[in-house]
Structure formats: structure tokens, C-alpha cells
């Protein structure tokens, strides 16, 4: 006999519910969750009907039930009962938590609403649980605005200046390319469904080239690996242009009709003979010449450009330089040619409807950059900064683990006079500093709708199971807070499902989303075959008058790292900190089966650099600079290039050695464009650890 499930009282047999993967990943997979007759989710699979997901999920999301039913889920509101950061909490009722939070926020708003700061990123990429009722709430409150720069804004700004928006090739057509440059991406780990198309191309004879300082798992599977120094991609791209010009591998007709600033770019590129770039990039000049020949003579040629190159001082310029390449060779003429960094600008999202900026006070509140939260939480009131931050409401993010220069971030969150509310699934490093932790639902338990930054389909997420314990969706929590505050605008009454419908309005067929689970946007296969770039000129802008008007270089150039190797004898090693494959930023670190695969926090170091420091494989090492120091285990490996160490991230601090992680040493300096962080522009020293190490409990 079967009993009806909790999510669906009519259900008496196992069912499959269509959903969307919420994680910060370009793939935005369509999910199928099997729910048994007791309302328990027993399995999460990829939807085989969705062409990009193709029935396959990554290792992480295959474990989604393990994460959702994790014994350490926060299932009731919790109030701090010990010192800040101690992680001591007592369960309280929703009513007590909401009433007290309301009073605290009202008291601050009475003198300085901008002293309240929301802090969120893409823990869920859902438009409803990530950027709807929360924004309405903070707009009405008059809180500070948050500049959400921690991941992608350097590249986004570069694309906007060059191509006119976050637009590019359709991911499926990589399968038809004859040459694919995978530039700054470990796609096997972070963009699996693109990688499947690249594999198809490889089987059809395409050449795959990986451009990455680290010999990543993706580099292992490509025909060629160009292991350049971190932060030197613009130099490489300019040398490629030099060779395209020198050998006349140019599409003169395309350049004449669909580009702007060719004469200026040509002059700039001619200053970059391959020898000059080889010196800067630290790669053989022959490798650059060969790459130029491959790119100049293979058709169709495609570039999967990604975030690896952006996390340095010149990250924006590097993206600008690479984004110019397909217009020089006319690669855009073919649907399997061009470049893809992000597809998210192609979606007709109705952000104004969802977020209601009209609720903001007449004087627009200040904006605080999330990437400098370490400094900003420690800043005193001043005419330039405005009021000191007195309250922070964190959701969909774990800043204590992921933001740069964590020593300062921790100091800020530890302030006794900072009122902190964290909406979470788990007691993360950030939640440990909360005054209140509010239990949030997971993707299996709430409604949402998703765009993607790696394909061009909208995906709907229906709840598969009832909320666990007393968990509420983010949107519900902000609706509840609005009610306690006495906000009466009708926008505060919209249900989560109503918000799903508002996200794209009539621009997407909602009935199709309901029946099929996803809907494909109508976009031409080769969007820029005839130009029509969404820039002011309608052309690919090699020269950006908009940048020049801001007093910046109108042309892309190579900007050396802030922390340039060889300039500080104390810190001779460049450190990059790309993600570990089985984590997603700091998400999944507490999922035992995935953590067991990663083992423990590691620093990959080249055998020569290890030997010079007397560091044996697996030894505990201290990684340090003037900002801080952290401990981890050395992996002596040729995955690291000489002079560069790879600190794989992003571990929860409390699960690392001595309660630290890689962001102890990263800096708060910002990129050339887009005000983004420079995680991979970081000099360190590494030493075998002389002392006994405190291991996590
Ligand atoms: N499994 C997994 N998937 C993820 C994530 C995750 O944490 N884990 N994170 C998600 C998020 S938030 C994002 S933003 C995307 C990121 O997705 P991608 O941008 O594809 O990033 P990664 O896979 O981290 O690959 C970055 C690669 O760039 C290399 N790199 C570092 N510095 C440089 C440089 O100066 N130049 C070049 N050319 N390469 C460099 C690194 O060694 C690394 O292999 O992935 C998403 N998907
Ligand atoms: N050193 C170094 N640091 C980095 C990076 C790097 O490469 N190197 N990468 C950077 C990048 S690309 C990014 S995008 C950032 C990412 O940083 P974050 O955006 O902070 O991402 P996560 O660490 O995954 O934390 C997301 C949190 O959101 C929570 N969450 C998920 N869904 C929900 C929900 O529905 N409701 C609520 N309330 N919470 C939810 C999860 O439990 C998780 O704790 O980190 C950056 N930090
Ligand atoms: Mo990211």
C-alpha cells in the first residue's frame, strides 16, 4: 500500500519531477528527480530530453539527495548563544527570529538605511530565489546596493565593450568546429556539457588546444597544452594578431564591413612579435607561431574563453584581446566559429519587473563592492564612504570562505557591533558569525526559473519534495520580513510561482516550461555572420570609444600583474587557486562522499620548486605572504608549471588545517575593467611546515 507524499498529497506511486540544477555553472542542467510514495527524493538524474544535459550530470549534482538530506542541514531558525564565530546557537521559533530581526533592522534604518548591506551571489542561480523578492525588500528598505563582481564582471565588461554584450556562439556548434581553443577553463571539471560537444568535435578530427598555466585534467585530454604564466593572455592574443597580419590570414571583407578601429588595432598588434610574447608568457616562440597558424588557417575555428584569465589585474583587457580574434579571421561567418564566454545576455529576462527598483528611495543608495568586503566591513563612517556597515544579510554566498584576503573578512564579520543574518542550508564559515541563521530550502524544495550562461535554454524548477524541517525559500523569507516591516506594496504579495512567471513575461512560453521543463530561445545559428553586433556601432569594436571616454585605453593591451613575478624576492612564486573538481566554490565541501574524493586541501607545486624548498610529496606546507598564511598538503606534480603553485579551492576554513583556506593570501585589488577580484594575481612563498599542525576535529 502506498501513502501520499508530502509535496503532493495526491501522489501514491513514485513520480519524476522536472527541475533545474541551481548551481553556479554554465551548464544549467535540466533535472529529473524521482520521488517515492512517501515523498522522499530517491534519485536525481539529468533529463535525457534536454539536449545539452543529455541525461548526464556531474559527480556533484548526482549526489544531490546526499546534500539535501544531509544530517547537518539547518532546519530551524537559530539564534547565536556564544561569542561571534564560535558556532554556538539555540533554536528559536520563526516568529521570534523574524520579530527580532525586524526590530534590529528598523532601529538601524531609522538613522541610516544604507548601514544595512545585502550580500548575495550565485549559491543558487535561480531568478526567483536569487534576484527577486530579496531585491524588492532591500530596495524598499533603502539599504546599500551590492556590486556583484566576485566572479564574472571583468569579462562581462570586456564583452560589452567589444561585442556589445554577453553574447557569442551557441555551445552545441562547438561539436562542428575543426579547431577549439579552450582558453582559461578546466572544462572537464567546470563545464562538462561543453566538454561533451568538444569531444564530439575531437572524434570528427578537430584539434583541441588548452591554454592554461596548470596542466589541468582538460589539458591532459587536448592535443596541445600551452602553459603560459598567469596573467599573460593578452600578450599571447596580441602576438596571434601579429602573426595573422604578418601572414595575411585575415578576412579583409569581414574586417572592413563589421569591425571598428582596425587601423589602430593593427598598429598595436604589430608591436607584439611572437618573440616578445614568448618572453612574457614563458612559452616557446614556436608554440605561439604554431597556434597562430592553426588559428589563421583552420575553418571553422572556435574559442571557449573562460574565467581563468580574468582574475588578474589585466583580466578585462585579456578578454577584450581574445574577443577580437574571430572578427579578424571572419570566424563568425560559420556557426561553428567565433567565441563563447557567456550566453547570459541573450535571455529576455525582465529584471525590472522582478526586482522593482522603483521601490528605492529618491536618492539612490550607495553601492558597495562585494569583492572588497574585507576592507568595507572595517571602514569607519566618512563622507566618501557614508555610514559604517551596521548590519549584513547574507544569502546564496559564503563570503568568509570565498572572498579575498580572508583575514580581514573574518575580522569584519567578528565585529561585535555588526548585526549579521545568514540564510543557509548549512553552518558554513559565514554562518558561524551570524546572530541569526535562517533555514533555507534547497532546489528540491522550492520553485524557480533559470537562464544559463553556457547555453540558450530557459529551465523551470518545480519543487519535488516538501520543505525539510522548518525551511523556507529565500523569497518566502523576504516576503515574511516585508510583512513584519509593514511593507504593503502589492509586489510583496507575489508568490514564488508568480515570480517564476514574471521572470521572462511573455518573452518565453511558460506553458512549454510547464510541460517540457525547458524552452529554447530563438536565436540565429551564426548570430554575427553578417555583423549586427549589439554595440553602439553595430560592429565588433576593436577600439572602444566608450572606454576612451572614461580615460582608459580604447584598444586592448597587455597589463602586467600587480604582483609581478620577480619583483619581490620574498615571494617568488605566483599562486593561482582554481576550483577543485568535486566542489563548486565552497559548496559541497561538507558532502562527505565528495570531500573524500578531494581528500584534503592541497597545493600543487612543481618538483623543482619543491626540491629547492625541501618539500616532499604530501608534506604539510605553509603558504604565505604579507596578507596571511595558510596550511595545506603539498602535491609535488608537473600539473604546476615551474614558478607557479596551484592552491585548489575553495575549502571551508573549518575543514582546513588550522582553520584557514587559500583566501588568506589572496588580495582585494581589483581588475582593470569591471571592478572584479584578482584572486590569481598573487605572489607567495611556500615552506615545509616546521611546527605541529592543528588538524580539524
Ligand atoms: N566543478 C566545478 N565546476 C564549477 C565551479 C567549481 O568550483 N567547481 N565553479 C563555477 C564557477 S562559479 C565558475 S565562475 C566557473 C569557472 O569556470 P572556468 O572559467 O571554466 O574556470 P575553471 O574551470 O576554474 O578554469 C579556470 C582555469 O584557468 C586557469 N588559469 C588560471 N590563471 C590563468 C591565466 O592567467 N590564464 C589562463 N589562460 N588560464 C588561467 C586555471 O588553472 C584553471 O584551469 O565554473 C563553474 N563550474
Ligand atoms: N581563491 C579563490 N576564491 C574564489 C574563486 C577562485 O577561483 N579562487 N572563485 C570565485 C568565484 S568564481 C565565485 S562565483 C565565488 C563564489 O562564491 P559564493 O557565491 O559564496 O559560492 P559558494 O561558496 O558556492 O557559496 C554559496 C552558498 O549558498 C548557499 N545556497 C545555495 N542555495 C541556496 C538557497 O537557495 N538559499 C540560500 N539561502 N542559500 C543557498 C550554499 O549552501 C552555499 O553555502 O567565489 C570566488 N572565490
Ligand atoms: Mo564564479
PDB file of C-alpha atoms in Angstrom, residues 85-248:
ATOM      1  CA  UNK A  85      32.297  32.951  15.294  1.00  0.00           C
ATOM      2  CA  UNK A  86      32.043  30.243  17.936  1.00  0.00           C
ATOM      3  CA  UNK A  87      29.262  28.485  16.064  1.00  0.00           C
ATOM      4  CA  UNK A  88      27.090  28.214  19.214  1.00  0.00           C
ATOM      5  CA  UNK A  89      23.384  28.615  18.537  1.00  0.00           C
ATOM      6  CA  UNK A  90      19.981  27.922  20.105  1.00  0.00           C
ATOM      7  CA  UNK A  91      16.880  27.046  18.077  1.00  0.00           C
ATOM      8  CA  UNK A  92      14.143  29.704  18.146  1.00  0.00           C
ATOM      9  CA  UNK A  93      10.717  29.998  16.515  1.00  0.00           C
ATOM     10  CA  UNK A  94      10.293  31.730  13.166  1.00  0.00           C
ATOM     11  CA  UNK A  95       8.155  34.348  14.825  1.00  0.00           C
ATOM     12  CA  UNK A  96      10.792  35.194  17.417  1.00  0.00           C
ATOM     13  CA  UNK A  97      13.541  35.323  14.780  1.00  0.00           C
ATOM     14  CA  UNK A  98      11.570  37.471  12.316  1.00  0.00           C
ATOM     15  CA  UNK A  99      10.318  39.880  15.011  1.00  0.00           C
ATOM     16  CA  UNK A 100      13.759  40.408  16.482  1.00  0.00           C
ATOM     17  CA  UNK A 101      15.455  40.813  13.069  1.00  0.00           C
ATOM     18  CA  UNK A 102      12.764  43.308  12.058  1.00  0.00           C
ATOM     19  CA  UNK A 103      13.314  45.370  15.203  1.00  0.00           C
ATOM     20  CA  UNK A 104      17.074  45.384  14.745  1.00  0.00           C
ATOM     21  CA  UNK A 105      16.868  46.410  11.087  1.00  0.00           C
ATOM     22  CA  UNK A 106      14.220  49.047  11.794  1.00  0.00           C
ATOM     23  CA  UNK A 107      16.387  50.590  14.508  1.00  0.00           C
ATOM     24  CA  UNK A 108      19.275  50.921  12.041  1.00  0.00           C
ATOM     25  CA  UNK A 109      17.057  52.063   9.144  1.00  0.00           C
ATOM     26  CA  UNK A 110      15.669  54.829  11.364  1.00  0.00           C
ATOM     27  CA  UNK A 111      19.011  56.667  11.276  1.00  0.00           C
ATOM     28  CA  UNK A 112      20.891  55.175   8.274  1.00  0.00           C
ATOM     29  CA  UNK A 113      19.241  52.633   5.966  1.00  0.00           C
ATOM     30  CA  UNK A 114      22.469  52.442   3.963  1.00  0.00           C
ATOM     31  CA  UNK A 115      24.166  50.965   7.034  1.00  0.00           C
ATOM     32  CA  UNK A 116      22.330  47.759   6.067  1.00  0.00           C
ATOM     33  CA  UNK A 117      24.006  45.670   3.367  1.00  0.00           C
ATOM     34  CA  UNK A 118      22.654  42.645   1.494  1.00  0.00           C
ATOM     35  CA  UNK A 119      25.382  40.187   0.478  1.00  0.00           C
ATOM     36  CA  UNK A 120      24.479  37.515  -2.058  1.00  0.00           C
ATOM     37  CA  UNK A 121      25.862  35.750  -5.051  1.00  0.00           C
ATOM     38  CA  UNK A 122      25.036  32.693  -7.105  1.00  0.00           C
ATOM     39  CA  UNK A 123      24.714  29.920  -4.485  1.00  0.00           C
ATOM     40  CA  UNK A 124      21.531  29.420  -6.441  1.00  0.00           C
ATOM     41  CA  UNK A 125      21.403  30.934  -9.917  1.00  0.00           C
ATOM     42  CA  UNK A 126      17.589  30.975  -9.768  1.00  0.00           C
ATOM     43  CA  UNK A 127      15.949  34.239 -10.764  1.00  0.00           C
ATOM     44  CA  UNK A 128      13.346  33.862  -8.001  1.00  0.00           C
ATOM     45  CA  UNK A 129      15.500  32.689  -5.078  1.00  0.00           C
ATOM     46  CA  UNK A 130      18.426  34.856  -6.180  1.00  0.00           C
ATOM     47  CA  UNK A 131      17.183  38.160  -7.545  1.00  0.00           C
ATOM     48  CA  UNK A 132      13.521  38.943  -6.952  1.00  0.00           C
ATOM     49  CA  UNK A 133      11.804  39.343  -3.563  1.00  0.00           C
ATOM     50  CA  UNK A 134      15.185  39.936  -1.865  1.00  0.00           C
ATOM     51  CA  UNK A 135      15.854  42.923  -4.122  1.00  0.00           C
ATOM     52  CA  UNK A 136      12.356  44.328  -3.639  1.00  0.00           C
ATOM     53  CA  UNK A 137      12.874  44.087   0.134  1.00  0.00           C
ATOM     54  CA  UNK A 138      16.242  45.860   0.191  1.00  0.00           C
ATOM     55  CA  UNK A 139      15.116  48.472  -2.327  1.00  0.00           C
ATOM     56  CA  UNK A 140      12.148  49.399  -0.154  1.00  0.00           C
ATOM     57  CA  UNK A 141      14.348  49.426   2.933  1.00  0.00           C
ATOM     58  CA  UNK A 142      16.765  51.844   1.232  1.00  0.00           C
ATOM     59  CA  UNK A 143      19.686  49.523   2.018  1.00  0.00           C
ATOM     60  CA  UNK A 144      23.099  49.842   0.340  1.00  0.00           C
ATOM     61  CA  UNK A 145      23.293  48.194  -3.062  1.00  0.00           C
ATOM     62  CA  UNK A 146      25.807  45.415  -3.691  1.00  0.00           C
ATOM     63  CA  UNK A 147      28.104  45.415  -6.720  1.00  0.00           C
ATOM     64  CA  UNK A 148      28.106  41.697  -7.574  1.00  0.00           C
ATOM     65  CA  UNK A 149      31.616  41.429  -9.001  1.00  0.00           C
ATOM     66  CA  UNK A 150      33.134  38.366  -7.376  1.00  0.00           C
ATOM     67  CA  UNK A 151      33.124  36.146 -10.423  1.00  0.00           C
ATOM     68  CA  UNK A 152      32.495  37.458 -13.866  1.00  0.00           C
ATOM     69  CA  UNK A 153      32.308  41.241 -14.104  1.00  0.00           C
ATOM     70  CA  UNK A 154      35.753  41.845 -15.696  1.00  0.00           C
ATOM     71  CA  UNK A 155      34.918  39.584 -18.625  1.00  0.00           C
ATOM     72  CA  UNK A 156      31.361  40.852 -18.802  1.00  0.00           C
ATOM     73  CA  UNK A 157      32.547  44.451 -19.130  1.00  0.00           C
ATOM     74  CA  UNK A 158      35.128  43.398 -21.729  1.00  0.00           C
ATOM     75  CA  UNK A 159      32.499  41.624 -23.815  1.00  0.00           C
ATOM     76  CA  UNK A 160      30.119  44.547 -23.556  1.00  0.00           C
ATOM     77  CA  UNK A 161      32.851  46.886 -24.841  1.00  0.00           C
ATOM     78  CA  UNK A 162      33.923  44.547 -27.660  1.00  0.00           C
ATOM     79  CA  UNK A 163      30.904  42.546 -28.832  1.00  0.00           C
ATOM     80  CA  UNK A 164      28.203  44.638 -27.190  1.00  0.00           C
ATOM     81  CA  UNK A 165      27.009  42.145 -24.590  1.00  0.00           C
ATOM     82  CA  UNK A 166      27.303  38.708 -23.034  1.00  0.00           C
ATOM     83  CA  UNK A 167      26.705  37.061 -26.375  1.00  0.00           C
ATOM     84  CA  UNK A 168      28.539  34.543 -28.527  1.00  0.00           C
ATOM     85  CA  UNK A 169      28.495  31.189 -30.260  1.00  0.00           C
ATOM     86  CA  UNK A 170      25.877  28.595 -29.444  1.00  0.00           C
ATOM     87  CA  UNK A 171      27.502  25.884 -27.392  1.00  0.00           C
ATOM     88  CA  UNK A 172      26.117  22.988 -29.460  1.00  0.00           C
ATOM     89  CA  UNK A 173      28.009  24.090 -32.563  1.00  0.00           C
ATOM     90  CA  UNK A 174      31.385  23.518 -30.945  1.00  0.00           C
ATOM     91  CA  UNK A 175      30.673  19.926 -31.983  1.00  0.00           C
ATOM     92  CA  UNK A 176      31.204  21.013 -35.627  1.00  0.00           C
ATOM     93  CA  UNK A 177      34.391  23.017 -35.106  1.00  0.00           C
ATOM     94  CA  UNK A 178      37.709  21.923 -36.580  1.00  0.00           C
ATOM     95  CA  UNK A 179      39.830  23.828 -34.056  1.00  0.00           C
ATOM     96  CA  UNK A 180      38.840  24.584 -30.464  1.00  0.00           C
ATOM     97  CA  UNK A 181      40.887  26.783 -28.170  1.00  0.00           C
ATOM     98  CA  UNK A 182      39.928  26.133 -24.553  1.00  0.00           C
ATOM     99  CA  UNK A 183      41.294  29.301 -23.044  1.00  0.00           C
ATOM    100  CA  UNK A 184      41.376  29.644 -19.250  1.00  0.00           C
ATOM    101  CA  UNK A 185      38.971  26.832 -18.445  1.00  0.00           C
ATOM    102  CA  UNK A 186      39.173  23.391 -16.921  1.00  0.00           C
ATOM    103  CA  UNK A 187      36.057  22.377 -18.790  1.00  0.00           C
ATOM    104  CA  UNK A 188      36.000  18.736 -17.746  1.00  0.00           C
ATOM    105  CA  UNK A 189      35.516  19.917 -14.189  1.00  0.00           C
ATOM    106  CA  UNK A 190      33.562  23.120 -14.602  1.00  0.00           C
ATOM    107  CA  UNK A 191      31.694  22.944 -17.912  1.00  0.00           C
ATOM    108  CA  UNK A 192      31.135  19.239 -18.531  1.00  0.00           C
ATOM    109  CA  UNK A 193      28.393  19.617 -21.134  1.00  0.00           C
ATOM    110  CA  UNK A 194      30.514  21.915 -23.302  1.00  0.00           C
ATOM    111  CA  UNK A 195      33.281  19.334 -22.985  1.00  0.00           C
ATOM    112  CA  UNK A 196      30.948  16.678 -24.391  1.00  0.00           C
ATOM    113  CA  UNK A 197      30.469  18.785 -27.547  1.00  0.00           C
ATOM    114  CA  UNK A 198      34.236  19.308 -27.750  1.00  0.00           C
ATOM    115  CA  UNK A 199      34.705  15.537 -27.559  1.00  0.00           C
ATOM    116  CA  UNK A 200      32.324  15.134 -30.482  1.00  0.00           C
ATOM    117  CA  UNK A 201      34.430  17.600 -32.464  1.00  0.00           C
ATOM    118  CA  UNK A 202      37.573  15.709 -31.481  1.00  0.00           C
ATOM    119  CA  UNK A 203      36.101  12.480 -32.801  1.00  0.00           C
ATOM    120  CA  UNK A 204      35.377  14.337 -36.059  1.00  0.00           C
ATOM    121  CA  UNK A 205      39.028  15.289 -36.364  1.00  0.00           C
ATOM    122  CA  UNK A 206      39.146  18.661 -34.631  1.00  0.00           C
ATOM    123  CA  UNK A 207      42.313  19.828 -32.878  1.00  0.00           C
ATOM    124  CA  UNK A 208      41.875  20.876 -29.246  1.00  0.00           C
ATOM    125  CA  UNK A 209      44.281  23.333 -27.641  1.00  0.00           C
ATOM    126  CA  UNK A 210      44.230  24.163 -23.924  1.00  0.00           C
ATOM    127  CA  UNK A 211      45.714  27.494 -22.788  1.00  0.00           C
ATOM    128  CA  UNK A 212      46.247  27.315 -19.041  1.00  0.00           C
ATOM    129  CA  UNK A 213      49.186  27.726 -16.634  1.00  0.00           C
ATOM    130  CA  UNK A 214      48.051  24.499 -14.957  1.00  0.00           C
ATOM    131  CA  UNK A 215      48.221  21.126 -16.674  1.00  0.00           C
ATOM    132  CA  UNK A 216      44.579  20.574 -15.851  1.00  0.00           C
ATOM    133  CA  UNK A 217      42.503  17.443 -16.376  1.00  0.00           C
ATOM    134  CA  UNK A 218      41.269  19.178 -19.548  1.00  0.00           C
ATOM    135  CA  UNK A 219      44.820  19.872 -20.737  1.00  0.00           C
ATOM    136  CA  UNK A 220      45.525  16.135 -20.364  1.00  0.00           C
ATOM    137  CA  UNK A 221      42.844  15.422 -22.960  1.00  0.00           C
ATOM    138  CA  UNK A 222      43.721  18.133 -25.510  1.00  0.00           C
ATOM    139  CA  UNK A 223      46.182  17.738 -28.408  1.00  0.00           C
ATOM    140  CA  UNK A 224      48.222  20.653 -27.205  1.00  0.00           C
ATOM    141  CA  UNK A 225      48.729  22.480 -23.942  1.00  0.00           C
ATOM    142  CA  UNK A 226      50.136  25.996 -23.792  1.00  0.00           C
ATOM    143  CA  UNK A 227      51.219  26.535 -20.192  1.00  0.00           C
ATOM    144  CA  UNK A 228      51.621  30.280 -20.107  1.00  0.00           C
ATOM    145  CA  UNK A 229      52.360  32.335 -16.985  1.00  0.00           C
ATOM    146  CA  UNK A 230      49.258  33.576 -15.158  1.00  0.00           C
ATOM    147  CA  UNK A 231      48.103  36.988 -16.352  1.00  0.00           C
ATOM    148  CA  UNK A 232      49.816  36.933 -19.751  1.00  0.00           C
ATOM    149  CA  UNK A 233      46.898  36.024 -22.036  1.00  0.00           C
ATOM    150  CA  UNK A 234      46.621  39.447 -23.645  1.00  0.00           C
ATOM    151  CA  UNK A 235      50.265  39.233 -24.725  1.00  0.00           C
ATOM    152  CA  UNK A 236      49.564  35.876 -26.337  1.00  0.00           C
ATOM    153  CA  UNK A 237      46.430  37.153 -28.089  1.00  0.00           C
ATOM    154  CA  UNK A 238      48.275  40.225 -29.407  1.00  0.00           C
ATOM    155  CA  UNK A 239      51.058  38.004 -30.789  1.00  0.00           C
ATOM    156  CA  UNK A 240      48.449  35.865 -32.534  1.00  0.00           C
ATOM    157  CA  UNK A 241      47.117  39.059 -34.143  1.00  0.00           C
ATOM    158  CA  UNK A 242      50.655  39.947 -35.167  1.00  0.00           C
ATOM    159  CA  UNK A 243      51.010  36.626 -36.969  1.00  0.00           C
ATOM    160  CA  UNK A 244      47.561  36.836 -38.575  1.00  0.00           C
ATOM    161  CA  UNK A 245      48.654  40.180 -40.030  1.00  0.00           C
ATOM    162  CA  UNK A 246      52.171  39.056 -41.000  1.00  0.00           C
ATOM    163  CA  UNK A 247      50.848  36.013 -42.897  1.00  0.00           C
ATOM    164  CA  UNK A 248      47.687  37.725 -44.113  1.00  0.00           C
TER     165      UNK A 248
END
